[in-house]
PDB file of C-alpha atoms in Angstrom:
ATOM      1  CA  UNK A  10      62.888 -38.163  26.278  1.00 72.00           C
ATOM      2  CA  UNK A  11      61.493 -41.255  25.135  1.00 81.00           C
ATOM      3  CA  UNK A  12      58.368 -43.480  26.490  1.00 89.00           C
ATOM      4  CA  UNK A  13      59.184 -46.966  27.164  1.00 93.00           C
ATOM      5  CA  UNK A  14      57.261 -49.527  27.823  1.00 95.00           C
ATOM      6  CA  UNK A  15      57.761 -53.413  29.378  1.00 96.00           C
ATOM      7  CA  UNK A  16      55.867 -56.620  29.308  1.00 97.00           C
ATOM      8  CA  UNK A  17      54.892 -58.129  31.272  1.00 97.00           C
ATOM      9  CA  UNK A  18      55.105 -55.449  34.449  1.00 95.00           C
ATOM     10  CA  UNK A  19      55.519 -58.593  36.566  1.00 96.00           C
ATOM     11  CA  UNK A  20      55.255 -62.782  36.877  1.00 97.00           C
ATOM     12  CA  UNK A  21      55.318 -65.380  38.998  1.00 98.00           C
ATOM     13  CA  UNK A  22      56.964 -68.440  37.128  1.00 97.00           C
ATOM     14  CA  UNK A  23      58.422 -71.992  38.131  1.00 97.00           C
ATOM     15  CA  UNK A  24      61.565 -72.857  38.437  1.00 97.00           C
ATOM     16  CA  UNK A  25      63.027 -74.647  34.688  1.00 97.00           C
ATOM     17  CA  UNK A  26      60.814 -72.796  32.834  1.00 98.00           C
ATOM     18  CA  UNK A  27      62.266 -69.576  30.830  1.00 98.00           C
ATOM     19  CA  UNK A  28      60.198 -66.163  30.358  1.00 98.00           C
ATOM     20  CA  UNK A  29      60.623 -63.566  27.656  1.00 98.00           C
ATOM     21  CA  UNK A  30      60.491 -59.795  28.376  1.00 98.00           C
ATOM     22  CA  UNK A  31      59.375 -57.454  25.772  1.00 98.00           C
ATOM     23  CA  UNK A  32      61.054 -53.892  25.601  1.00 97.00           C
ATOM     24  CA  UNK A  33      58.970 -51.073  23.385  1.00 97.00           C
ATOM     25  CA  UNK A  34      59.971 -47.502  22.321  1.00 95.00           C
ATOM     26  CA  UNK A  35      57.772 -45.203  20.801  1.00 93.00           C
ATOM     27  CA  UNK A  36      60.629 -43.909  18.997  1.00 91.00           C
ATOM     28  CA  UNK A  37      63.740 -45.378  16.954  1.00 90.00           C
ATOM     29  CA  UNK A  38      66.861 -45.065  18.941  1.00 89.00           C
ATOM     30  CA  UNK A  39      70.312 -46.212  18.645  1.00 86.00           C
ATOM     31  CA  UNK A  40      71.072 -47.910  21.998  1.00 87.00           C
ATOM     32  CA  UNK A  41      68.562 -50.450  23.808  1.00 93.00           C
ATOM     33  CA  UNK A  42      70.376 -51.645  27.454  1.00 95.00           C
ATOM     34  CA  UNK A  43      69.064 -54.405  29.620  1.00 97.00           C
ATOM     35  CA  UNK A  44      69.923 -54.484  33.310  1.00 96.00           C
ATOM     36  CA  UNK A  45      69.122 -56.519  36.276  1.00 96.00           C
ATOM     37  CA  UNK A  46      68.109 -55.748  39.701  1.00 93.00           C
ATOM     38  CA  UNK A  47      68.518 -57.904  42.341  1.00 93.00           C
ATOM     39  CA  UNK A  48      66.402 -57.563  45.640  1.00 89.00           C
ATOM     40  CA  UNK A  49      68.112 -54.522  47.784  1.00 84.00           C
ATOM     41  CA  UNK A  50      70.457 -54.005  45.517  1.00 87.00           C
ATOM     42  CA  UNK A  51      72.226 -51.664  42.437  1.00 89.00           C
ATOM     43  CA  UNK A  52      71.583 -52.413  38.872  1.00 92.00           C
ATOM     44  CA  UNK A  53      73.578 -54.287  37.070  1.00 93.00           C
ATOM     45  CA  UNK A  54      73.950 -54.708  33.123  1.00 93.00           C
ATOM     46  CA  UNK A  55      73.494 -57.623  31.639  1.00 96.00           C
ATOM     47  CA  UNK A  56      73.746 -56.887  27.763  1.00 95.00           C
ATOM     48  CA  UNK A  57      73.450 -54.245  25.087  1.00 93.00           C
ATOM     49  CA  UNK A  58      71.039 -55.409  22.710  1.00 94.00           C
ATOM     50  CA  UNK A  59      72.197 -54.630  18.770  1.00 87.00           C
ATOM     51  CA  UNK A  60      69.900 -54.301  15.984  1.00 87.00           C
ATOM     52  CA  UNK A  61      70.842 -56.830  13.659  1.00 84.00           C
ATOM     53  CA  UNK A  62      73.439 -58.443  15.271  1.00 86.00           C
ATOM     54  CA  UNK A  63      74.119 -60.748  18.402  1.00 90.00           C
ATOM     55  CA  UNK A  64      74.180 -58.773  21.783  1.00 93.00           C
ATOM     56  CA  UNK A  65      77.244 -57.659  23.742  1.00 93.00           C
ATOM     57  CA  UNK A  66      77.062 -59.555  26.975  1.00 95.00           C
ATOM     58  CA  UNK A  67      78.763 -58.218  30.544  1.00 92.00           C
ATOM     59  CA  UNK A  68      80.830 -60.986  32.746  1.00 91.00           C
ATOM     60  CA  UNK A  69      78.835 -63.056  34.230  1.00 94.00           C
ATOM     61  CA  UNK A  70      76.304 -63.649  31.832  1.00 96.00           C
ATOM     62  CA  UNK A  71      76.098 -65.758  28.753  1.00 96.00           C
ATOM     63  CA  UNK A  72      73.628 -65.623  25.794  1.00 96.00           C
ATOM     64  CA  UNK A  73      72.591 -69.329  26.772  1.00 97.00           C
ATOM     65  CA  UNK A  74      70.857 -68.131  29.709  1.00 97.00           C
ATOM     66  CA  UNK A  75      69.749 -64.887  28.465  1.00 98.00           C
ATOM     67  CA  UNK A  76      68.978 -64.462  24.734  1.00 97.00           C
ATOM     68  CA  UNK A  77      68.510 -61.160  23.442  1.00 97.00           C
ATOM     69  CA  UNK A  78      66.340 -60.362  20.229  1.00 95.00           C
ATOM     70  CA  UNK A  79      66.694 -56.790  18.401  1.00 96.00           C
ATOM     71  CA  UNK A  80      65.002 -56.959  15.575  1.00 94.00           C
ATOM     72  CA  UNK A  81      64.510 -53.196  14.656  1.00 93.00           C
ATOM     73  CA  UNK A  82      64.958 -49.823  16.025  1.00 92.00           C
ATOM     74  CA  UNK A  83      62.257 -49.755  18.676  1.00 94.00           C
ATOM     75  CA  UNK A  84      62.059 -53.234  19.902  1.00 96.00           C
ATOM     76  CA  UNK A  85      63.458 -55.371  22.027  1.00 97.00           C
ATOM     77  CA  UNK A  86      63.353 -58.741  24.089  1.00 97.00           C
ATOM     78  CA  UNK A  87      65.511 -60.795  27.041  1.00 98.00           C
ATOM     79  CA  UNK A  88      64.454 -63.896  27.859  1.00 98.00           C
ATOM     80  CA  UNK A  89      65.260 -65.874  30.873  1.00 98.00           C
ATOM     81  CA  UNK A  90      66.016 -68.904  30.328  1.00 98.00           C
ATOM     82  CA  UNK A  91      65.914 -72.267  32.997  1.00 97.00           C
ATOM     83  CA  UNK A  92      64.800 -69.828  35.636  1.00 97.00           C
ATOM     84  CA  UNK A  93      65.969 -70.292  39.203  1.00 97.00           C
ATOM     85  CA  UNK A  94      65.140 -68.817  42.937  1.00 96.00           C
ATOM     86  CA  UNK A  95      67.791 -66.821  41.768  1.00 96.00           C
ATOM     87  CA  UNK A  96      66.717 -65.205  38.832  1.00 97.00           C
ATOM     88  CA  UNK A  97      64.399 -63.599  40.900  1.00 97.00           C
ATOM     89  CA  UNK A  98      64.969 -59.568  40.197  1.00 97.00           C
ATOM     90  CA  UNK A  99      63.427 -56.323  38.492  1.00 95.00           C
ATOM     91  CA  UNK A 100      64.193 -56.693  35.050  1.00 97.00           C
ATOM     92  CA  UNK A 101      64.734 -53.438  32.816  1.00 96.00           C
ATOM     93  CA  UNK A 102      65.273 -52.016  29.365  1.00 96.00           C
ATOM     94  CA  UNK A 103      66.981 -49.158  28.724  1.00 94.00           C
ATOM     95  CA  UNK A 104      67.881 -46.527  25.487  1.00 92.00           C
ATOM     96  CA  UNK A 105      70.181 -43.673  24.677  1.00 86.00           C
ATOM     97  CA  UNK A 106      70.764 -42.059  21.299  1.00 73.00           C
ATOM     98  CA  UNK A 107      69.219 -41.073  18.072  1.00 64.00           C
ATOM     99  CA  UNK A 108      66.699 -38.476  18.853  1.00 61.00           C
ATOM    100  CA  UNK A 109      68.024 -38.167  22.710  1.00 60.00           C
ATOM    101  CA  UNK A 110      70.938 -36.167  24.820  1.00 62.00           C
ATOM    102  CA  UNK A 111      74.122 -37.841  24.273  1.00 63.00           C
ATOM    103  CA  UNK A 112      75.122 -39.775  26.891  1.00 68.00           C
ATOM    104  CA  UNK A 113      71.655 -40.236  28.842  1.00 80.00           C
ATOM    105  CA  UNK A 114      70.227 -43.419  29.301  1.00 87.00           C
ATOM    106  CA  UNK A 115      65.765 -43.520  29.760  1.00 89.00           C
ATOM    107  CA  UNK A 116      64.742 -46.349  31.336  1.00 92.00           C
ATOM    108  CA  UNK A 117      61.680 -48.677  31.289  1.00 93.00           C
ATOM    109  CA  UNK A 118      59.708 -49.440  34.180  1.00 92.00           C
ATOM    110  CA  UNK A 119      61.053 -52.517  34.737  1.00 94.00           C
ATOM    111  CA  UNK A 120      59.495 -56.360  34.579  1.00 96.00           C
ATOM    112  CA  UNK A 121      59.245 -57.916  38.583  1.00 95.00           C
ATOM    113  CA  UNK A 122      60.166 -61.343  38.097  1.00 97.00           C
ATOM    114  CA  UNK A 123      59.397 -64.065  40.939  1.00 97.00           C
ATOM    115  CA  UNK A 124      60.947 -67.528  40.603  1.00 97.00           C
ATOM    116  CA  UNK A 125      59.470 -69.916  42.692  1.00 96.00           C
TER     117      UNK A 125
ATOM    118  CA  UNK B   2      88.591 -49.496  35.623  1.00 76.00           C
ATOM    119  CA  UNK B   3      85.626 -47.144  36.264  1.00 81.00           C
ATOM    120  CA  UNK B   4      83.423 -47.467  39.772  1.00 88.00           C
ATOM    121  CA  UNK B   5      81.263 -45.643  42.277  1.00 93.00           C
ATOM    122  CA  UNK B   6      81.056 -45.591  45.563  1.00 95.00           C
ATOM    123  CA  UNK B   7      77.862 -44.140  47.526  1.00 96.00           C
ATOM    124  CA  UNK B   8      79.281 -43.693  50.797  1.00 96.00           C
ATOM    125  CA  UNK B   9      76.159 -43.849  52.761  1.00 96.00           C
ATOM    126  CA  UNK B  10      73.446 -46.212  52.340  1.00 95.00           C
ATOM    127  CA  UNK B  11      70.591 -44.414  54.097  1.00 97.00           C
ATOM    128  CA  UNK B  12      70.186 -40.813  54.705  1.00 98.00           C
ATOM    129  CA  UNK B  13      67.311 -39.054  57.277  1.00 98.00           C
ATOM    130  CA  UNK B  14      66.651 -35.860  56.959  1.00 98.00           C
ATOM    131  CA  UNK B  15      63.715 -33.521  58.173  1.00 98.00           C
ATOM    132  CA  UNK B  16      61.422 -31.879  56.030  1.00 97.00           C
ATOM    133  CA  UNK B  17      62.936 -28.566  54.974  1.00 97.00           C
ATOM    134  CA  UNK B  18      66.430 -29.004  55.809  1.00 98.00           C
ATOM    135  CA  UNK B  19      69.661 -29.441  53.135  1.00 98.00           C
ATOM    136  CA  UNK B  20      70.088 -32.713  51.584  1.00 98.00           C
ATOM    137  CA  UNK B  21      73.643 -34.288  51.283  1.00 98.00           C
ATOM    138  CA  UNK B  22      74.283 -37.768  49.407  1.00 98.00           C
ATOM    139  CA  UNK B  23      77.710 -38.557  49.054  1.00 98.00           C
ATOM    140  CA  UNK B  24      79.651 -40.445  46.041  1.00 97.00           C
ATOM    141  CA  UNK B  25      82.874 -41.078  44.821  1.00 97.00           C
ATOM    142  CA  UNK B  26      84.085 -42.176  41.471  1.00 93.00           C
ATOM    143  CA  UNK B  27      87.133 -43.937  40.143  1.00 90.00           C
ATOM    144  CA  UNK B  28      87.646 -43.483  36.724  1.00 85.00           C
ATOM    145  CA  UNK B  29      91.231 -43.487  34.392  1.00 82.00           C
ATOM    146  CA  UNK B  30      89.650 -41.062  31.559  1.00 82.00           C
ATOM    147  CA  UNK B  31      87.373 -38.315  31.926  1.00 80.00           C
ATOM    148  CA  UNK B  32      83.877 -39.422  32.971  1.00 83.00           C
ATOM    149  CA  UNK B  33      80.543 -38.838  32.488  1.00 88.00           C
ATOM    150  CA  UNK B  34      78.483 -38.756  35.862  1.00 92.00           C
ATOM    151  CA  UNK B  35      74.512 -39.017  36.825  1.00 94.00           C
ATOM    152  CA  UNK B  36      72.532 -38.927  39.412  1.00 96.00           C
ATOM    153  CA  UNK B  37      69.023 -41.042  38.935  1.00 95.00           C
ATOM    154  CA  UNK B  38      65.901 -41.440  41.120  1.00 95.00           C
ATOM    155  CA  UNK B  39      63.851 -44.087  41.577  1.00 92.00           C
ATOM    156  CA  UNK B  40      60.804 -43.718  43.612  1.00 90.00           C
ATOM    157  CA  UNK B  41      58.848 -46.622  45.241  1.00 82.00           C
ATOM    158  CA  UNK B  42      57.128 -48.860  42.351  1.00 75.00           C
ATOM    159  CA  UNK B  43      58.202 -46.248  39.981  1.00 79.00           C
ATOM    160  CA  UNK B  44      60.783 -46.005  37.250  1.00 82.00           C
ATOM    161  CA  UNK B  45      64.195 -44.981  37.470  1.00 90.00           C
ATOM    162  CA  UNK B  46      64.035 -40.987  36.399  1.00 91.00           C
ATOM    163  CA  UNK B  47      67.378 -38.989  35.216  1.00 91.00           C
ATOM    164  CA  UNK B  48      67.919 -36.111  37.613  1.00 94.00           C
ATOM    165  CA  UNK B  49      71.203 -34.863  36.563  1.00 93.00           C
ATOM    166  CA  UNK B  50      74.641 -35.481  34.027  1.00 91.00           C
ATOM    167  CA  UNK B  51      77.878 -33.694  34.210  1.00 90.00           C
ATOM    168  CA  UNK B  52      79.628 -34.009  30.887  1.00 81.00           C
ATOM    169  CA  UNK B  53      82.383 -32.015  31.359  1.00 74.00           C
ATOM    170  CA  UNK B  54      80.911 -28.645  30.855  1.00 73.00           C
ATOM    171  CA  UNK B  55      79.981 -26.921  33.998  1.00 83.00           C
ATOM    172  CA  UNK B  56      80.739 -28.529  36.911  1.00 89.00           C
ATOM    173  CA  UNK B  57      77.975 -27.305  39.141  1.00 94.00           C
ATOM    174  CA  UNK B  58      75.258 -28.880  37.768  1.00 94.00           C
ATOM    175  CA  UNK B  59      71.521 -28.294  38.155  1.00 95.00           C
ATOM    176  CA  UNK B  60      68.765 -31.101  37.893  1.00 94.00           C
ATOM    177  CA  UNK B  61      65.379 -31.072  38.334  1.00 93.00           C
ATOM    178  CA  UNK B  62      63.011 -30.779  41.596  1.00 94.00           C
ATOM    179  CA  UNK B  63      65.707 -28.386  42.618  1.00 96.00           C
ATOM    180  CA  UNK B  64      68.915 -30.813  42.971  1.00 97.00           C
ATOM    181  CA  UNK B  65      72.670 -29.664  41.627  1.00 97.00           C
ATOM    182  CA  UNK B  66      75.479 -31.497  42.149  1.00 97.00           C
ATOM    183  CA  UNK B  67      79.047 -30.612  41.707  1.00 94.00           C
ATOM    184  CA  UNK B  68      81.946 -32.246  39.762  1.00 93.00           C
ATOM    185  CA  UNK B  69      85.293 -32.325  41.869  1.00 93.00           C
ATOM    186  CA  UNK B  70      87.770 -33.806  40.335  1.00 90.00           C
ATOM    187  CA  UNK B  71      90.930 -33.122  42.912  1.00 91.00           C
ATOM    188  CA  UNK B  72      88.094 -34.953  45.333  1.00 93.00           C
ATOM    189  CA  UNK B  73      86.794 -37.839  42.484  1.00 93.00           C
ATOM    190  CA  UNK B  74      83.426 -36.872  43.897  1.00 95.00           C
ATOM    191  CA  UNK B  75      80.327 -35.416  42.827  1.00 96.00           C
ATOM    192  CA  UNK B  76      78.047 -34.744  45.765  1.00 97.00           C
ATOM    193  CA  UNK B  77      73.951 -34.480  45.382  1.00 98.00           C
ATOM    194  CA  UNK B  78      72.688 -31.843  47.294  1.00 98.00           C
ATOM    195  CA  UNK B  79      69.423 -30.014  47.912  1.00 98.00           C
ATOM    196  CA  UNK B  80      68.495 -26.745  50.324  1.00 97.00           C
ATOM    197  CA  UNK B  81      65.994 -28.287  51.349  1.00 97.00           C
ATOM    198  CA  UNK B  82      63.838 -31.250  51.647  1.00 97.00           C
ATOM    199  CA  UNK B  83      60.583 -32.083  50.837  1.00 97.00           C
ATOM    200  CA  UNK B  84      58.221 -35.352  51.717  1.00 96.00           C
ATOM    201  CA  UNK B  85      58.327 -36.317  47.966  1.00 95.00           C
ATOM    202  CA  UNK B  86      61.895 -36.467  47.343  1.00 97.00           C
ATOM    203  CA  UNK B  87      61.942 -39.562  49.631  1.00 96.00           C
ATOM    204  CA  UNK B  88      63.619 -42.379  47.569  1.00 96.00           C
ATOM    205  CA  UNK B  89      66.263 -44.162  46.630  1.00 95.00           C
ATOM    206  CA  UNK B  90      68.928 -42.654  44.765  1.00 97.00           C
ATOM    207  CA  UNK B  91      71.912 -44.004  42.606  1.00 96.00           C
ATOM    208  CA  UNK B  92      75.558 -42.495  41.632  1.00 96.00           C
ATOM    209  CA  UNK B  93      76.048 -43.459  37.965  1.00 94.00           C
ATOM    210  CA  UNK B  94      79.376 -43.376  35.257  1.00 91.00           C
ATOM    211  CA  UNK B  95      79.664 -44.330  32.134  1.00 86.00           C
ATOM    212  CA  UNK B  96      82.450 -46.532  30.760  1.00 80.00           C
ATOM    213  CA  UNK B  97      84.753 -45.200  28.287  1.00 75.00           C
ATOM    214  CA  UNK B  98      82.927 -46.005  25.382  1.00 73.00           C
ATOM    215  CA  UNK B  99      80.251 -43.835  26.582  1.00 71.00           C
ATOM    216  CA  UNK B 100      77.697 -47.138  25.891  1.00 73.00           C
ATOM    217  CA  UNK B 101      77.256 -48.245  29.344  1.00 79.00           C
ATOM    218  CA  UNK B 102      75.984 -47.189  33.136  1.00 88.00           C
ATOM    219  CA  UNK B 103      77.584 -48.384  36.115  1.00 90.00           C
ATOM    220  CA  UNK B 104      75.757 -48.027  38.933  1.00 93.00           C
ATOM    221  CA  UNK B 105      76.291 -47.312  42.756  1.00 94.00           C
ATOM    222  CA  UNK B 106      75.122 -49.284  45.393  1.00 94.00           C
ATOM    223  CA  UNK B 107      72.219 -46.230  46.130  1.00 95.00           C
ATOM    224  CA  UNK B 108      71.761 -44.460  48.693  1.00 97.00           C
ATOM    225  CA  UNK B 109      68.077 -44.259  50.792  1.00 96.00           C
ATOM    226  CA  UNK B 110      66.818 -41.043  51.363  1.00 97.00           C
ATOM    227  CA  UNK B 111      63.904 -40.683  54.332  1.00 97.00           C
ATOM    228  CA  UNK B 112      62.372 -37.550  54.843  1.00 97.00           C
ATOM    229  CA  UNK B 113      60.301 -37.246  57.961  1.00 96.00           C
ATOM    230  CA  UNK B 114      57.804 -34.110  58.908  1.00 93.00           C
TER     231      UNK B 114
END
């Protein structure tokens, strides 16, 4: 398995403003995920994150609103951008591959984000 | 395209009797399926993945679940509960590519003494 780690574990942050979410691995892997999850609900995926090159966004969400940085093999961010009410959710990073069982995804432990 | 379905939000059980939590998937190509935990204020923990190999799987903490594909389910089951496996729990598959989760709505498990 891998050890993941997330910054900041939680916030509290006003609406219009945007907050970036740091995703570590202490080991190079080939996949990084990030998901959202909404109050009493499932997750949901917002992007794959790809070293080098832009991220692969779900429908429903647009790189505008949340940029995604990759910039090596054990690092990524999301940042939320123009935050409303609604952006209010658990945050988290996830990775697969390289070092890992095929086909199993190890997540972070997520980034509680209030929007007030 | 590829879904679950958790058919029950919230399960009770007592302490020491079988665990059931029941999901369905939809899926036009053979699919991967997990089960992951997350506990309160924790993160979410892999318990089990069928992969087309077996399809009685075993997990950890003493869960199995088992692929049936004439039923597109793959039921989580335990013989018996403890205090600790209270939490919630989520039916996952993977899309095609194999690069993605796709997660159920979970289901709540409560385990009372």
């Amino acid at each position: 398995s891998a050890v993941i780690s997330q910054k900041p574990s939680r916030d509290i942050c006003q609406r219009g403003t945007s907050l970036t979410i740091q995703c570590q691995v202490d080991s190079q892997v080939t996949m990084m995920f990030w998901y959202r999850q909404q109050p009493g609900q499932s997750l949901t995926l917002i992007a794959t994150a790809n070293q080098g090159s832009e991220a692969t966004y779900e429908s429903g969400f647009v790189i505008d609103k949340f940029p995604i940085s990759r910039p090596n093999l054990t690092f990524s961010t999301l940042t939320v951008s123009n935050m409303s009410p609604e952006d209010s959710s658990i945050y988290l990073c996830s990775v697969e591959g390289q070092g890992l069982a095929t086909g199993e995804q190890y997540f972070g432990p997520g980034t509680r984000l209030t929007v007030t | 395209a590829q879904s679950v379905t958790q058919l029950d939000s919230h399960v009770s059980v007592s302490e020491g009797t079988p665990v059931l939590l029941r999901c369905n998937y939809s899926s036009s190509y053979s699919p991967s399926l997990f089960w992951y935990v997350q506990h309160p204020n924790k993160g979410l923990q892999l318990l089990l993945k069928y992969t087309s190999a077996a399809t009685l799987v075993k997990g950890i903490n003493g869960f199995e679940a088992e692929f049936k594909k004439s039923e597109t389910s793959f039921h989580l089951t335990k013989p018996s509960a403890h205090m600790s496996d209270a939490a919630e729990y989520f039916c996952v598959v993977s899309n095609q590519a194999g690069t993605a989760l796709i997660f159920g709505k979970g289901t709540t498990l409560s385990v009372s003494s």
